[in-house]
């Protein structure tokens, strides 16, 4: 049961086992076998993250970004996202890529680095990263402007029902771009699909 699992995780965690530290942190964050306690969750995620546990690095990055259980500190959030992203975690690659698109206190804007991490996530099939990287190529943000590559990325995300990508690809097809021939019928269909998805979410 949850109580017994938490007890066993604590025994191993207190002996320095990173996996057990991560699992105990999850127990605290969800109130499974332990009272919900965001500060204790953050403490155990940090212990595991500092042992290079990739999932804990990502989780601690999220906590630091949102101020859950620890003070909000985006510079440290970015540091833990980067540690996790550099070990191949697709969620961390996405979060870091999005974070670096903007200029935050302690996290200066770096469009080239943002595009690099978005590319890593997009190449792993993350549809949100495909959309943001498509925008980067469309507008030349950190990468050369390339309408054809933008359309390809938008299409990958649009095929997985990402409304923003459907809209952008639809707009490109309606207007026509270099290397992206106009197809007003297909473009209008995609824009309509995006609009329906937004209406259904409201």
PDB file of C-alpha atoms in Angstrom:
ATOM      1  CA  UNK A   1       0.000   0.000   0.000  1.00  0.00           C
ATOM      2  CA  UNK A   2       1.006   3.668  -0.219  1.00  0.00           C
ATOM      3  CA  UNK A   3       2.109   3.901   3.415  1.00  0.00           C
ATOM      4  CA  UNK A   4       4.382   0.871   3.142  1.00  0.00           C
ATOM      5  CA  UNK A   5       5.772   2.029  -0.201  1.00  0.00           C
ATOM      6  CA  UNK A   6       6.591   5.461   1.229  1.00  0.00           C
ATOM      7  CA  UNK A   7       8.281   3.831   4.239  1.00  0.00           C
ATOM      8  CA  UNK A   8      10.480   1.684   2.008  1.00  0.00           C
ATOM      9  CA  UNK A   9      11.292   4.621  -0.268  1.00  0.00           C
ATOM     10  CA  UNK A  10      12.323   6.661   2.781  1.00  0.00           C
ATOM     11  CA  UNK A  11      14.668   3.922   4.014  1.00  0.00           C
ATOM     12  CA  UNK A  12      16.431   3.775   0.670  1.00  0.00           C
ATOM     13  CA  UNK A  13      16.288   7.537   0.133  1.00  0.00           C
ATOM     14  CA  UNK A  14      17.954   8.234   3.452  1.00  0.00           C
ATOM     15  CA  UNK A  15      20.756   5.896   2.387  1.00  0.00           C
ATOM     16  CA  UNK A  16      21.316   8.050  -0.701  1.00  0.00           C
ATOM     17  CA  UNK A  17      19.459   6.082  -3.381  1.00  0.00           C
ATOM     18  CA  UNK A  18      18.512   8.611  -6.090  1.00  0.00           C
ATOM     19  CA  UNK A  19      15.620   6.586  -7.496  1.00  0.00           C
ATOM     20  CA  UNK A  20      14.103   6.210  -4.026  1.00  0.00           C
ATOM     21  CA  UNK A  21      14.586   9.925  -3.378  1.00  0.00           C
ATOM     22  CA  UNK A  22      12.651  10.706  -6.568  1.00  0.00           C
ATOM     23  CA  UNK A  23       9.864   8.271  -5.678  1.00  0.00           C
ATOM     24  CA  UNK A  24       9.599   9.661  -2.150  1.00  0.00           C
ATOM     25  CA  UNK A  25       9.438  13.180  -3.604  1.00  0.00           C
ATOM     26  CA  UNK A  26       6.508  12.049  -5.749  1.00  0.00           C
ATOM     27  CA  UNK A  27       4.816  10.633  -2.648  1.00  0.00           C
ATOM     28  CA  UNK A  28       5.133  14.021  -0.953  1.00  0.00           C
ATOM     29  CA  UNK A  29       3.989  15.937  -4.029  1.00  0.00           C
ATOM     30  CA  UNK A  30       0.852  13.786  -4.424  1.00  0.00           C
ATOM     31  CA  UNK A  31       0.111  12.905  -0.790  1.00  0.00           C
ATOM     32  CA  UNK A  32       0.691   9.185  -1.306  1.00  0.00           C
ATOM     33  CA  UNK A  33       1.655   7.531   1.969  1.00  0.00           C
ATOM     34  CA  UNK A  34       2.905  10.874   3.285  1.00  0.00           C
ATOM     35  CA  UNK A  35       1.071  14.148   3.968  1.00  0.00           C
ATOM     36  CA  UNK A  36       1.294  16.371   0.911  1.00  0.00           C
ATOM     37  CA  UNK A  37       4.285  18.641   1.431  1.00  0.00           C
ATOM     38  CA  UNK A  38       5.725  20.597  -1.494  1.00  0.00           C
ATOM     39  CA  UNK A  39       8.809  21.626   0.486  1.00  0.00           C
ATOM     40  CA  UNK A  40       9.715  18.016   1.286  1.00  0.00           C
ATOM     41  CA  UNK A  41       8.987  17.039  -2.309  1.00  0.00           C
ATOM     42  CA  UNK A  42      11.383  19.738  -3.509  1.00  0.00           C
ATOM     43  CA  UNK A  43      14.021  18.642  -0.970  1.00  0.00           C
ATOM     44  CA  UNK A  44      14.001  15.035  -2.142  1.00  0.00           C
ATOM     45  CA  UNK A  45      13.842  15.997  -5.816  1.00  0.00           C
ATOM     46  CA  UNK A  46      16.937  18.133  -5.212  1.00  0.00           C
ATOM     47  CA  UNK A  47      18.793  15.286  -3.514  1.00  0.00           C
ATOM     48  CA  UNK A  48      18.078  13.048  -6.510  1.00  0.00           C
ATOM     49  CA  UNK A  49      18.721  15.809  -9.071  1.00  0.00           C
ATOM     50  CA  UNK A  50      22.127  16.483  -7.553  1.00  0.00           C
ATOM     51  CA  UNK A  51      22.920  12.825  -8.243  1.00  0.00           C
ATOM     52  CA  UNK A  52      22.098  13.391 -11.943  1.00  0.00           C
ATOM     53  CA  UNK A  53      18.659  11.769 -11.815  1.00  0.00           C
ATOM     54  CA  UNK A  54      17.232  13.106 -15.079  1.00  0.00           C
ATOM     55  CA  UNK A  55      13.570  13.014 -14.071  1.00  0.00           C
ATOM     56  CA  UNK A  56      14.261  14.778 -10.794  1.00  0.00           C
ATOM     57  CA  UNK A  57      16.229  17.476 -12.565  1.00  0.00           C
ATOM     58  CA  UNK A  58      13.211  18.140 -14.770  1.00  0.00           C
ATOM     59  CA  UNK A  59      10.784  18.074 -11.828  1.00  0.00           C
ATOM     60  CA  UNK A  60      12.943  20.462  -9.814  1.00  0.00           C
ATOM     61  CA  UNK A  61      13.115  22.768 -12.820  1.00  0.00           C
ATOM     62  CA  UNK A  62       9.315  22.837 -12.888  1.00  0.00           C
ATOM     63  CA  UNK A  63       9.106  23.507  -9.153  1.00  0.00           C
ATOM     64  CA  UNK A  64      11.610  26.350  -9.413  1.00  0.00           C
ATOM     65  CA  UNK A  65       9.699  27.830 -12.355  1.00  0.00           C
ATOM     66  CA  UNK A  66       6.361  27.698 -10.577  1.00  0.00           C
ATOM     67  CA  UNK A  67       7.489  28.448  -7.026  1.00  0.00           C
ATOM     68  CA  UNK A  68       5.941  25.232  -5.668  1.00  0.00           C
ATOM     69  CA  UNK A  69       7.571  24.308  -2.366  1.00  0.00           C
ATOM     70  CA  UNK A  70      10.561  26.521  -3.142  1.00  0.00           C
ATOM     71  CA  UNK A  71      10.930  30.205  -4.028  1.00  0.00           C
ATOM     72  CA  UNK A  72      10.447  30.917  -7.711  1.00  0.00           C
ATOM     73  CA  UNK A  73      13.881  31.269  -9.287  1.00  0.00           C
ATOM     74  CA  UNK A  74      13.970  31.015 -13.058  1.00  0.00           C
ATOM     75  CA  UNK A  75      17.754  30.993 -13.335  1.00  0.00           C
ATOM     76  CA  UNK A  76      17.915  27.811 -11.257  1.00  0.00           C
ATOM     77  CA  UNK A  77      14.909  26.426 -13.108  1.00  0.00           C
ATOM     78  CA  UNK A  78      16.779  26.888 -16.381  1.00  0.00           C
ATOM     79  CA  UNK A  79      19.886  25.257 -14.887  1.00  0.00           C
ATOM     80  CA  UNK A  80      18.015  22.112 -13.906  1.00  0.00           C
ATOM     81  CA  UNK A  81      16.103  22.018 -17.191  1.00  0.00           C
ATOM     82  CA  UNK A  82      19.450  22.202 -18.995  1.00  0.00           C
ATOM     83  CA  UNK A  83      20.943  19.378 -16.930  1.00  0.00           C
ATOM     84  CA  UNK A  84      17.943  17.197 -17.746  1.00  0.00           C
ATOM     85  CA  UNK A  85      17.740  18.308 -21.383  1.00  0.00           C
ATOM     86  CA  UNK A  86      21.396  17.511 -21.963  1.00  0.00           C
ATOM     87  CA  UNK A  87      20.660  13.963 -20.813  1.00  0.00           C
ATOM     88  CA  UNK A  88      17.966  13.711 -23.478  1.00  0.00           C
ATOM     89  CA  UNK A  89      14.766  14.445 -21.544  1.00  0.00           C
ATOM     90  CA  UNK A  90      12.299  15.684 -24.160  1.00  0.00           C
ATOM     91  CA  UNK A  91      10.129  17.577 -21.670  1.00  0.00           C
ATOM     92  CA  UNK A  92      13.118  19.479 -20.332  1.00  0.00           C
ATOM     93  CA  UNK A  93      14.292  20.244 -23.868  1.00  0.00           C
ATOM     94  CA  UNK A  94      10.873  21.729 -24.633  1.00  0.00           C
ATOM     95  CA  UNK A  95      10.663  23.740 -21.405  1.00  0.00           C
ATOM     96  CA  UNK A  96      14.171  25.136 -21.789  1.00  0.00           C
ATOM     97  CA  UNK A  97      13.601  25.933 -25.455  1.00  0.00           C
ATOM     98  CA  UNK A  98      10.446  27.882 -24.648  1.00  0.00           C
ATOM     99  CA  UNK A  99      12.049  29.618 -21.648  1.00  0.00           C
ATOM    100  CA  UNK A 100      14.992  30.844 -23.722  1.00  0.00           C
ATOM    101  CA  UNK A 101      12.694  32.449 -26.307  1.00  0.00           C
ATOM    102  CA  UNK A 102      11.942  35.243 -23.839  1.00  0.00           C
ATOM    103  CA  UNK A 103      13.982  37.586 -21.652  1.00  0.00           C
ATOM    104  CA  UNK A 104      13.454  36.795 -17.971  1.00  0.00           C
ATOM    105  CA  UNK A 105      15.258  38.029 -14.895  1.00  0.00           C
ATOM    106  CA  UNK A 106      18.269  35.754 -14.570  1.00  0.00           C
ATOM    107  CA  UNK A 107      17.556  33.966 -17.866  1.00  0.00           C
ATOM    108  CA  UNK A 108      18.578  36.145 -20.822  1.00  0.00           C
ATOM    109  CA  UNK A 109      16.914  35.581 -24.163  1.00  0.00           C
ATOM    110  CA  UNK A 110      18.941  33.314 -26.421  1.00  0.00           C
ATOM    111  CA  UNK A 111      17.106  32.500 -29.617  1.00  0.00           C
ATOM    112  CA  UNK A 112      19.826  30.285 -31.069  1.00  0.00           C
ATOM    113  CA  UNK A 113      19.937  28.135 -27.918  1.00  0.00           C
ATOM    114  CA  UNK A 114      16.147  28.109 -27.789  1.00  0.00           C
ATOM    115  CA  UNK A 115      15.997  26.791 -31.338  1.00  0.00           C
ATOM    116  CA  UNK A 116      18.660  24.176 -30.593  1.00  0.00           C
ATOM    117  CA  UNK A 117      16.726  22.713 -27.679  1.00  0.00           C
ATOM    118  CA  UNK A 118      13.418  22.933 -29.526  1.00  0.00           C
ATOM    119  CA  UNK A 119      15.050  21.017 -32.387  1.00  0.00           C
ATOM    120  CA  UNK A 120      16.152  18.280 -29.988  1.00  0.00           C
ATOM    121  CA  UNK A 121      12.610  17.959 -28.646  1.00  0.00           C
ATOM    122  CA  UNK A 122      11.017  18.218 -32.096  1.00  0.00           C
ATOM    123  CA  UNK A 123      13.268  15.455 -33.401  1.00  0.00           C
ATOM    124  CA  UNK A 124      11.940  13.258 -30.584  1.00  0.00           C
ATOM    125  CA  UNK A 125       8.406  13.887 -31.826  1.00  0.00           C
ATOM    126  CA  UNK A 126       7.249  16.555 -29.380  1.00  0.00           C
ATOM    127  CA  UNK A 127       4.471  18.353 -31.236  1.00  0.00           C
ATOM    128  CA  UNK A 128       4.620  21.546 -29.164  1.00  0.00           C
ATOM    129  CA  UNK A 129       8.332  21.836 -29.929  1.00  0.00           C
ATOM    130  CA  UNK A 130       7.592  21.252 -33.607  1.00  0.00           C
ATOM    131  CA  UNK A 131       5.138  24.161 -33.520  1.00  0.00           C
ATOM    132  CA  UNK A 132       7.528  26.559 -31.759  1.00  0.00           C
ATOM    133  CA  UNK A 133      10.432  25.555 -34.000  1.00  0.00           C
ATOM    134  CA  UNK A 134       8.166  26.126 -36.990  1.00  0.00           C
ATOM    135  CA  UNK A 135       7.552  29.661 -35.747  1.00  0.00           C
ATOM    136  CA  UNK A 136      11.293  30.156 -35.352  1.00  0.00           C
ATOM    137  CA  UNK A 137      11.913  29.128 -38.969  1.00  0.00           C
ATOM    138  CA  UNK A 138       8.983  31.181 -40.232  1.00  0.00           C
ATOM    139  CA  UNK A 139      10.261  34.349 -38.549  1.00  0.00           C
ATOM    140  CA  UNK A 140      14.005  33.686 -38.567  1.00  0.00           C
ATOM    141  CA  UNK A 141      14.290  33.593 -34.766  1.00  0.00           C
ATOM    142  CA  UNK A 142      17.603  31.946 -33.889  1.00  0.00           C
ATOM    143  CA  UNK A 143      17.644  30.010 -37.161  1.00  0.00           C
ATOM    144  CA  UNK A 144      17.648  31.068 -40.802  1.00  0.00           C
ATOM    145  CA  UNK A 145      14.212  32.002 -42.093  1.00  0.00           C
ATOM    146  CA  UNK A 146      12.959  29.005 -44.063  1.00  0.00           C
ATOM    147  CA  UNK A 147       9.296  28.871 -45.017  1.00  0.00           C
ATOM    148  CA  UNK A 148       9.580  25.325 -46.355  1.00  0.00           C
ATOM    149  CA  UNK A 149      10.995  24.012 -43.077  1.00  0.00           C
ATOM    150  CA  UNK A 150       8.418  26.003 -41.125  1.00  0.00           C
ATOM    151  CA  UNK A 151       5.614  24.414 -43.154  1.00  0.00           C
ATOM    152  CA  UNK A 152       7.094  20.937 -42.668  1.00  0.00           C
ATOM    153  CA  UNK A 153       7.223  21.383 -38.902  1.00  0.00           C
ATOM    154  CA  UNK A 154       3.756  22.910 -38.739  1.00  0.00           C
ATOM    155  CA  UNK A 155       2.432  19.965 -40.719  1.00  0.00           C
ATOM    156  CA  UNK A 156       3.989  17.455 -38.309  1.00  0.00           C
ATOM    157  CA  UNK A 157       2.285  19.186 -35.383  1.00  0.00           C
ATOM    158  CA  UNK A 158      -0.956  19.826 -37.279  1.00  0.00           C
ATOM    159  CA  UNK A 159      -1.233  16.130 -38.102  1.00  0.00           C
ATOM    160  CA  UNK A 160      -1.347  15.559 -34.326  1.00  0.00           C
ATOM    161  CA  UNK A 161      -4.148  18.088 -33.899  1.00  0.00           C
ATOM    162  CA  UNK A 162      -2.143  21.027 -32.525  1.00  0.00           C
ATOM    163  CA  UNK A 163      -4.534  23.929 -33.287  1.00  0.00           C
ATOM    164  CA  UNK A 164      -1.843  26.612 -33.386  1.00  0.00           C
ATOM    165  CA  UNK A 165       0.099  24.619 -35.967  1.00  0.00           C
ATOM    166  CA  UNK A 166      -3.061  23.989 -37.998  1.00  0.00           C
ATOM    167  CA  UNK A 167      -3.724  27.718 -38.045  1.00  0.00           C
ATOM    168  CA  UNK A 168      -0.179  28.697 -39.039  1.00  0.00           C
ATOM    169  CA  UNK A 169       0.044  26.077 -41.770  1.00  0.00           C
ATOM    170  CA  UNK A 170      -3.434  27.022 -42.997  1.00  0.00           C
ATOM    171  CA  UNK A 171      -2.454  30.676 -43.151  1.00  0.00           C
ATOM    172  CA  UNK A 172       0.713  29.839 -45.085  1.00  0.00           C
ATOM    173  CA  UNK A 173      -1.254  27.780 -47.588  1.00  0.00           C
ATOM    174  CA  UNK A 174      -3.872  30.506 -48.003  1.00  0.00           C
ATOM    175  CA  UNK A 175      -1.270  33.211 -48.600  1.00  0.00           C
ATOM    176  CA  UNK A 176       1.459  31.226 -50.342  1.00  0.00           C
ATOM    177  CA  UNK A 177       5.139  31.549 -49.434  1.00  0.00           C
ATOM    178  CA  UNK A 178       8.416  30.967 -51.235  1.00  0.00           C
ATOM    179  CA  UNK A 179       8.752  27.192 -51.688  1.00  0.00           C
ATOM    180  CA  UNK A 180       5.251  26.735 -50.208  1.00  0.00           C
ATOM    181  CA  UNK A 181       2.733  26.929 -53.040  1.00  0.00           C
ATOM    182  CA  UNK A 182      -0.660  28.376 -52.190  1.00  0.00           C
ATOM    183  CA  UNK A 183      -3.519  25.932 -51.681  1.00  0.00           C
ATOM    184  CA  UNK A 184      -6.437  28.042 -50.501  1.00  0.00           C
ATOM    185  CA  UNK A 185      -8.853  25.128 -50.090  1.00  0.00           C
ATOM    186  CA  UNK A 186      -6.499  23.101 -47.896  1.00  0.00           C
ATOM    187  CA  UNK A 187      -5.489  26.233 -46.013  1.00  0.00           C
ATOM    188  CA  UNK A 188      -9.077  27.196 -45.260  1.00  0.00           C
ATOM    189  CA  UNK A 189      -9.798  23.663 -44.064  1.00  0.00           C
ATOM    190  CA  UNK A 190      -6.891  23.782 -41.623  1.00  0.00           C
ATOM    191  CA  UNK A 191      -7.876  27.206 -40.288  1.00  0.00           C
ATOM    192  CA  UNK A 192     -11.415  25.928 -39.748  1.00  0.00           C
ATOM    193  CA  UNK A 193     -10.104  22.866 -37.896  1.00  0.00           C
ATOM    194  CA  UNK A 194      -8.043  25.113 -35.632  1.00  0.00           C
ATOM    195  CA  UNK A 195     -11.028  27.348 -34.932  1.00  0.00           C
ATOM    196  CA  UNK A 196     -13.220  24.363 -34.035  1.00  0.00           C
ATOM    197  CA  UNK A 197     -10.590  23.019 -31.646  1.00  0.00           C
ATOM    198  CA  UNK A 198     -10.364  26.367 -29.870  1.00  0.00           C
ATOM    199  CA  UNK A 199     -14.155  26.584 -29.580  1.00  0.00           C
ATOM    200  CA  UNK A 200     -14.335  23.085 -28.108  1.00  0.00           C
ATOM    201  CA  UNK A 201     -11.758  24.011 -25.458  1.00  0.00           C
ATOM    202  CA  UNK A 202     -13.736  27.066 -24.339  1.00  0.00           C
TER     203      UNK A 202
END
